[in-house]
Coordinates of C-alpha atoms and ligand atoms in Angstrom, one line a residue:
S1 CA -149.8 96.0 2.9
T2 CA -150.9 97.2 6.3
V3 CA -151.2 101.0 6.9
Y4 CA -151.8 102.2 10.5
P5 CA -153.4 105.6 10.9
F6 CA -150.9 108.1 12.2
Y7 CA -153.5 110.5 13.7
G8 CA -155.8 109.3 16.4
S9 CA -156.5 109.4 20.2
H10 CA -153.3 107.4 21.0
Q11 CA -150.0 107.3 19.2
A12 CA -149.6 104.2 17.0
G13 CA -146.8 101.8 17.9
I14 CA -148.0 101.0 21.4
V15 CA -151.1 98.7 21.2
T16 CA -150.9 98.3 17.4
P17 CA -149.6 94.8 16.7
A18 CA -145.9 94.6 17.1
Q19 CA -144.1 94.6 13.8
D20 CA -141.0 92.6 13.0
R21 CA -138.4 95.4 12.7
L22 CA -137.3 98.4 14.8
H23 CA -135.2 101.5 14.4
F24 CA -135.2 103.4 17.7
A25 CA -133.5 106.7 18.0
A26 CA -132.8 109.1 20.9
F27 CA -132.0 112.8 20.2
D28 CA -130.6 115.7 22.1
V29 CA -131.9 119.2 21.3
S30 CA -129.0 121.3 20.1
A31 CA -127.6 124.1 22.2
G32 CA -129.2 127.5 21.6
V33 CA -132.5 126.1 20.2
T34 CA -135.4 128.2 21.4
R35 CA -138.9 127.1 22.5
T36 CA -140.3 128.3 19.1
E37 CA -137.7 126.3 17.2
L38 CA -138.4 123.2 19.3
I39 CA -142.1 123.6 18.5
E40 CA -141.3 124.0 14.8
L41 CA -139.2 120.8 14.9
L42 CA -142.1 118.9 16.4
Q43 CA -144.4 120.3 13.8
D44 CA -142.0 119.3 11.0
W45 CA -141.6 115.9 12.4
T46 CA -145.4 115.4 12.7
V47 CA -146.0 116.3 9.1
A48 CA -143.2 114.0 7.8
A49 CA -144.2 111.1 10.1
A50 CA -147.8 111.3 8.9
A51 CA -146.7 111.3 5.3
M52 CA -144.3 108.3 5.7
S53 CA -146.9 106.4 7.8
A54 CA -149.3 106.8 4.8
G55 CA -146.7 105.5 2.4
Q56 CA -145.8 109.0 1.0
D57 CA -142.5 110.6 0.4
V58 CA -141.4 113.4 2.8
G59 CA -141.8 117.0 1.6
E60 CA -143.7 118.7 -1.2
Y61 CA -141.5 117.2 -3.9
G62 CA -140.4 114.0 -2.4
A63 CA -137.4 112.1 -3.6
T64 CA -137.0 113.0 -7.2
S65 CA -139.4 115.8 -8.3
G66 CA -137.7 118.8 -6.5
P67 CA -135.3 121.4 -7.9
Y68 CA -132.4 119.8 -9.6
D69 CA -129.8 121.9 -7.8
A70 CA -131.1 121.2 -4.3
P71 CA -130.8 118.0 -2.1
P72 CA -134.0 116.0 -2.5
E73 CA -136.5 116.4 0.4
D74 CA -136.9 112.6 0.8
T75 CA -133.8 110.5 0.8
G76 CA -135.4 108.0 -1.6
E77 CA -134.6 104.5 -0.3
A78 CA -138.3 103.7 0.5
Q79 CA -139.5 104.4 -3.1
G80 CA -141.4 101.4 -4.3
L81 CA -141.6 99.8 -0.9
A82 CA -144.9 99.4 1.0
T83 CA -145.1 100.9 4.5
A84 CA -145.3 97.3 5.8
G85 CA -147.2 98.6 8.8
L86 CA -144.9 101.5 9.6
T87 CA -145.6 103.2 13.0
I88 CA -143.7 106.2 14.3
T89 CA -144.0 107.0 18.0
F90 CA -142.5 110.1 19.7
G91 CA -141.4 110.5 23.3
F92 CA -140.0 113.3 25.6
G93 CA -137.2 112.6 28.0
P94 CA -136.7 114.1 31.5
T95 CA -133.9 116.4 30.2
L96 CA -136.2 118.1 27.8
F97 CA -137.9 119.7 30.8
K98 CA -134.9 120.2 33.0
T99 CA -131.2 119.7 32.0
A100 CA -128.7 118.1 34.4
D101 CA -127.8 121.6 35.5
G102 CA -131.4 122.3 36.4
E103 CA -132.0 124.6 33.4
D104 CA -135.5 125.1 32.0
R105 CA -134.6 125.6 28.3
F106 CA -138.1 125.6 26.9
G107 CA -140.2 127.1 29.7
I108 CA -141.9 123.7 30.4
I109 CA -140.4 122.8 33.7
G110 CA -143.7 123.4 35.5
R111 CA -145.3 120.9 33.2
R112 CA -142.9 118.1 33.8
P113 CA -144.7 115.0 35.1
A114 CA -143.6 114.2 38.6
D115 CA -143.0 110.6 37.4
L116 CA -140.6 111.7 34.6
T117 CA -137.3 111.5 36.5
P118 CA -134.4 109.3 35.5
L119 CA -134.9 105.7 36.5
P120 CA -133.0 104.6 39.7
H121 CA -129.8 102.6 39.5
F122 CA -130.7 98.9 39.7
P123 CA -128.3 96.3 41.2
G124 CA -126.1 94.9 38.3
D125 CA -126.7 97.9 36.0
D126 CA -123.6 98.5 33.8
L127 CA -124.9 101.4 31.8
D128 CA -123.2 103.2 29.0
T129 CA -124.2 106.9 29.0
G130 CA -123.7 106.9 25.2
R131 CA -126.5 104.4 24.9
S132 CA -128.8 105.9 27.5
D133 CA -131.2 108.8 28.0
G134 CA -131.9 111.6 25.5
D135 CA -134.2 114.7 25.2
L136 CA -136.5 113.1 22.6
C137 CA -137.0 109.7 21.2
I138 CA -138.6 108.2 18.1
Q139 CA -139.6 104.5 17.8
A140 CA -140.1 103.5 14.2
C141 CA -141.4 100.0 13.6
S142 CA -142.2 98.2 10.3
N143 CA -142.2 94.8 8.9
D144 CA -139.6 96.1 6.4
P145 CA -136.3 97.1 8.0
Q146 CA -135.5 99.6 5.2
V147 CA -138.8 101.4 5.8
A148 CA -138.0 101.8 9.5
V149 CA -134.5 103.0 8.8
H150 CA -135.8 105.4 6.1
A151 CA -138.2 106.9 8.8
I152 CA -135.4 107.6 11.3
R153 CA -133.0 108.8 8.7
N154 CA -135.5 111.3 7.3
L155 CA -136.5 112.6 10.7
S156 CA -132.9 113.0 11.7
R157 CA -132.3 114.9 8.5
I158 CA -135.2 117.2 9.2
A159 CA -133.8 117.8 12.7
F160 CA -130.4 118.9 11.4
G161 CA -129.2 121.9 13.3
R162 CA -132.0 121.6 15.9
A163 CA -131.6 118.1 17.4
A164 CA -128.8 115.5 16.9
L165 CA -128.9 111.8 17.2
R166 CA -127.6 110.7 20.6
W167 CA -127.9 106.9 20.1
S168 CA -129.9 104.5 18.0
Q169 CA -130.7 100.8 17.9
L170 CA -131.9 98.5 15.2
G171 CA -134.0 95.5 16.2
F172 CA -135.4 92.4 14.5
G173 CA -137.7 89.5 15.4
R174 CA -140.1 91.3 17.8
T175 CA -139.8 89.7 21.2
S176 CA -143.4 90.3 22.1
S177 CA -146.8 89.8 20.7
T178 CA -149.2 92.6 21.6
S179 CA -152.3 91.1 20.0
T180 CA -153.9 87.7 20.4
T181 CA -153.9 87.4 16.6
Q182 CA -150.1 87.1 16.6
A183 CA -148.1 83.9 17.2
T184 CA -145.7 84.3 20.1
P185 CA -142.2 85.0 18.7
R186 CA -138.9 83.8 20.3
N187 CA -136.0 85.7 21.8
L188 CA -132.3 84.9 21.2
F189 CA -132.3 82.4 24.1
G190 CA -134.8 80.4 22.0
F191 CA -137.8 80.9 24.3
K192 CA -141.2 82.2 23.4
D193 CA -141.4 85.8 24.5
G194 CA -144.7 87.7 25.0
T195 CA -147.0 84.9 26.2
A196 CA -148.2 86.7 29.3
N197 CA -147.9 90.2 27.7
I198 CA -150.7 92.8 27.9
K199 CA -152.7 92.3 24.7
A200 CA -154.7 95.0 22.7
E201 CA -157.7 92.8 23.1
E202 CA -157.9 93.5 26.8
P203 CA -159.1 97.1 26.8
D204 CA -159.7 97.2 30.5
V205 CA -156.1 96.1 31.3
V206 CA -154.8 98.6 28.7
A207 CA -156.8 101.4 30.2
D208 CA -155.7 100.5 33.7
Q209 CA -152.0 99.7 33.0
V210 CA -150.9 101.5 29.8
W211 CA -152.6 104.9 29.3
V212 CA -152.0 107.8 31.6
S213 CA -155.3 109.2 32.9
A214 CA -156.2 112.9 33.4
A215 CA -156.2 112.3 37.1
D216 CA -152.6 111.0 37.1
G217 CA -151.5 114.5 36.0
P218 CA -150.3 116.6 34.3
A219 CA -153.3 117.1 31.9
W220 CA -151.2 117.3 28.8
L221 CA -150.0 113.7 29.1
A222 CA -153.5 112.2 29.5
G223 CA -154.0 109.5 26.9
G224 CA -150.2 109.1 26.7
S225 CA -147.9 106.6 28.3
Y226 CA -144.4 106.1 29.6
L227 CA -141.8 104.3 27.5
V228 CA -138.9 102.5 29.1
A229 CA -136.0 101.3 26.9
R230 CA -133.3 99.0 28.2
R231 CA -130.5 97.6 26.1
I232 CA -129.9 94.2 27.6
R233 CA -126.8 92.3 26.4
M234 CA -127.3 88.6 26.5
T235 CA -124.3 86.3 26.9
I236 CA -125.2 83.9 24.2
E237 CA -122.1 81.8 24.4
T238 CA -122.6 81.0 28.1
W239 CA -126.3 80.3 27.6
D240 CA -125.5 77.9 24.7
R241 CA -123.3 75.7 27.0
T242 CA -126.2 75.5 29.6
S243 CA -128.3 72.4 29.9
L244 CA -131.9 72.4 28.7
R245 CA -133.0 71.7 32.3
E246 CA -131.2 74.8 33.6
Q247 CA -132.5 76.9 30.7
E248 CA -136.1 76.0 31.5
A249 CA -135.6 76.5 35.2
V250 CA -134.3 80.0 34.6
F251 CA -137.5 81.1 33.0
G252 CA -139.9 78.7 34.7
R253 CA -141.4 77.7 31.3
T254 CA -140.7 74.9 28.7
K255 CA -138.5 75.8 25.8
G256 CA -140.6 74.0 23.2
A257 CA -144.2 75.0 23.9
G258 CA -143.6 77.9 26.3
A259 CA -145.9 76.2 28.9
P260 CA -145.3 77.0 32.6
L261 CA -143.3 74.2 34.4
S262 CA -146.3 73.7 36.6
G263 CA -148.1 72.2 33.6
G264 CA -150.6 72.9 30.9
T265 CA -150.1 74.6 27.6
E266 CA -148.6 78.0 26.6
F267 CA -151.4 80.1 27.9
S268 CA -152.1 78.2 31.1
E269 CA -151.7 80.3 34.2
P270 CA -148.5 79.3 36.1
D271 CA -149.2 77.6 39.5
F272 CA -146.3 78.9 41.6
A273 CA -147.3 76.7 44.6
L274 CA -147.4 73.4 42.8
A275 CA -144.6 71.2 44.3
G276 CA -142.4 68.9 42.3
R277 CA -140.0 66.5 43.9
E278 CA -139.0 67.0 47.6
D279 CA -141.6 69.7 47.9
Q280 CA -139.7 72.1 45.7
P281 CA -142.0 74.2 43.6
L282 CA -141.9 73.3 39.9
I283 CA -141.4 77.0 39.2
G284 CA -138.4 77.9 41.4
A285 CA -138.0 81.0 43.6
A286 CA -135.6 82.6 41.2
A287 CA -137.5 81.8 38.0
H288 CA -138.0 84.8 35.7
V289 CA -141.8 84.3 35.2
R290 CA -142.4 84.0 38.9
L291 CA -140.5 87.2 39.8
A292 CA -142.0 89.2 36.9
H293 CA -145.5 88.0 37.6
P294 CA -148.1 90.7 38.7
T295 CA -148.8 88.7 41.9
Q296 CA -145.2 89.3 43.0
N297 CA -145.3 93.0 42.0
Q298 CA -148.3 94.6 43.6
G299 CA -150.3 93.9 40.5
A300 CA -148.0 95.8 38.2
K301 CA -148.1 94.8 34.5
L302 CA -146.2 96.0 31.5
L303 CA -146.9 96.2 27.8
R304 CA -143.6 94.7 26.4
R305 CA -142.7 95.6 22.8
G306 CA -139.0 94.8 22.6
Y307 CA -136.8 93.4 19.8
N308 CA -133.8 91.2 19.4
F309 CA -130.5 92.8 18.3
V310 CA -127.2 91.5 17.0
D311 CA -124.7 94.3 16.4
G312 CA -121.8 92.2 15.0
N313 CA -119.4 90.9 17.6
D314 CA -117.1 92.2 20.4
D315 CA -113.3 91.9 20.3
L316 CA -113.4 88.6 22.1
G317 CA -115.4 87.0 19.2
R318 CA -118.6 87.0 21.1
L319 CA -121.9 88.1 19.5
E320 CA -122.8 91.6 20.5
A321 CA -126.3 90.5 21.0
G322 CA -129.3 90.8 23.2
L323 CA -132.8 92.1 23.8
F324 CA -133.7 95.7 23.2
F325 CA -136.4 95.8 25.9
I326 CA -139.2 98.3 25.4
S327 CA -142.1 98.6 27.7
F328 CA -145.1 100.9 27.9
Q329 CA -146.8 101.6 31.2
R330 CA -149.1 104.1 32.8
S331 CA -146.4 105.0 35.4
P332 CA -142.6 104.3 35.4
A333 CA -143.2 102.8 38.9
Q334 CA -144.6 99.7 37.3
F335 CA -141.3 99.0 35.5
T336 CA -139.3 100.0 38.5
T337 CA -141.2 97.6 40.8
V338 CA -140.7 94.6 38.4
Q339 CA -137.1 95.4 37.5
L340 CA -136.1 95.8 41.1
N341 CA -137.5 92.4 41.9
L342 CA -135.7 90.9 38.8
A343 CA -132.4 92.8 39.4
K344 CA -132.2 91.3 43.0
H345 CA -133.3 87.7 42.5
D346 CA -133.7 86.7 38.8
A347 CA -131.8 83.5 37.8
L348 CA -131.6 85.1 34.3
N349 CA -129.1 87.7 35.7
E350 CA -126.2 85.2 35.2
Y351 CA -126.8 85.4 31.5
I352 CA -127.7 89.1 30.9
R353 CA -126.3 92.6 31.5
H354 CA -128.3 95.9 31.3
V355 CA -126.1 98.3 29.3
G356 CA -128.4 101.0 28.2
S357 CA -131.4 102.7 29.8
A358 CA -133.9 105.5 29.0
L359 CA -137.3 106.8 30.1
F360 CA -139.6 108.9 28.0
A361 CA -143.1 110.4 28.4
V362 CA -145.1 109.5 25.3
P363 CA -147.8 112.1 24.5
A364 CA -151.3 111.2 23.5
G365 CA -152.2 110.7 19.9
I366 CA -152.2 113.6 17.5
A367 CA -155.2 115.3 15.9
D368 CA -155.0 115.9 12.1
G369 CA -153.7 119.5 11.7
S370 CA -152.0 119.5 15.1
Y371 CA -148.5 118.3 16.1
V372 CA -147.1 115.8 18.6
G373 CA -147.0 117.3 22.2
A374 CA -149.1 120.4 21.2
T375 CA -150.8 120.4 24.6
L376 CA -147.5 120.7 26.4
F377 CA -146.7 124.1 25.0
Ligands
HEM401 C1 -141.9 87.0 30.8 C2 -137.6 86.7 28.6 C3 -136.2 90.8 30.6 C4 -140.6 91.4 32.4 C5 -140.8 86.5 30.1 C6 -140.8 85.3 29.4 C7 -139.6 85.2 28.8 C8 -138.9 86.4 29.1 C9 -139.1 84.0 27.9 C10 -141.9 84.2 29.4 C11 -142.9 84.4 28.3 C12 -143.8 85.6 28.4 O1 -144.7 85.7 29.2 O2 -143.5 86.6 27.7 C13 -136.8 87.8 29.0 C14 -135.4 88.0 28.6 C15 -135.0 89.1 29.2 C16 -136.2 89.7 29.9 C17 -134.6 87.0 27.7 C18 -133.7 89.9 29.1 C19 -132.8 89.7 28.2 C20 -137.3 91.4 31.3 C21 -137.3 92.7 31.9 C22 -138.5 92.8 32.4 C23 -139.3 91.6 32.1 C24 -136.1 93.6 32.0 C25 -139.1 94.0 33.2 C26 -138.5 94.7 34.1 C27 -141.3 90.3 32.1 C28 -142.7 90.2 32.5 C29 -143.1 88.9 32.0 C30 -141.9 88.3 31.4 C31 -143.6 91.2 33.1 C32 -144.5 88.2 32.2 C33 -144.6 87.5 33.5 C34 -145.9 86.9 33.7 O3 -146.9 87.6 34.0 O4 -146.0 85.7 33.6 N1 -139.6 87.2 29.9 N2 -137.2 88.8 29.8 N3 -138.5 90.8 31.4 N4 -140.9 89.2 31.5 FE1 -139.1 89.0 30.7

């Protein structure tokens, strides 16, 4: 089974190949927690995350070797399971630095990156505050859903009294490939998703578009990234009554092979100028891949690492389903540029609704013996 190193120059779970399962959690630091207690929480989280990433139980005694009259240090449900490529990625939200009331709870307001401000409101946003934002986030990915859930559960347990879960999201069937070694998966609309994604095998693009550089400032975030999470509800039932012609026109790609409607195979570059009948471009003005393409967004690219979700159904008998969109980028402006273009013009908007949103600064990787975000304090 795959084991990704937890310690390193960048956090795992960004350019490491996207796994099949996700448990993502956002936390709020509890009232009255001091700077020292926050640092202790990050230290405790680091030790536990390193252990779980290596396939070990949490704590000195793990699930079953501890004192008989105390709750076990590890909750136990991952015993006997391989890590299945578990990665645990931590992020810091804007409110960690400055609360809505402008309070500097942990003495770090001066180190808040200028870019770490809540995302703007986009046309069509229908956000639920209970599924948005948070002081801290943890992205746990694994090819085994129980391993990802075990990670979030144990880290939540460790946080008890110091930080509380604000919202969390399970995901399956990664909707992006982040490595050329991976086959492109499909989203719940049945289309290949991740074809034109940033891939780990393009180090120049990753350096230019994913990692924050020392010159971007502040220094503590160098080697880190920004994580955008958007819970996007997909109206599956409407989509399923839509013709194949319309479905392909919405994306600008074929449903089978995932090739651009301008021709070629999955990885052919789309030709946005190529005319079809009556001089209409084959990839229409409102097609998702046209509007999301770097040429339409001042060169901005995103490393997409999202997941499908189905959280049962709503009270009208419709699937409560969609895409839990996650992207990593060097600056939130990359996401904002693309999303603004999509929010205004995308043909896909008829079939989706953004219902949750969050932005986090993801610190650089952690050196063995140190803890996540150490350079911030
Ligand atoms: C491309 C689906 C939301 C950014 C694609 C593709 C599909 C797709 C099928 C073509 C294959 C590929 O290159 O991956 C969806 C669905 C969404 C959604 C179903 C919502 C439920 C978003 C959002 C953003 C975004 C919110 C960013 C703000 C992109 C980008 C590309 C892309 C950058 C690649 C464009 C290119 O360079 O060709 N998406 N997407 N997508 N999407 Fe989305």
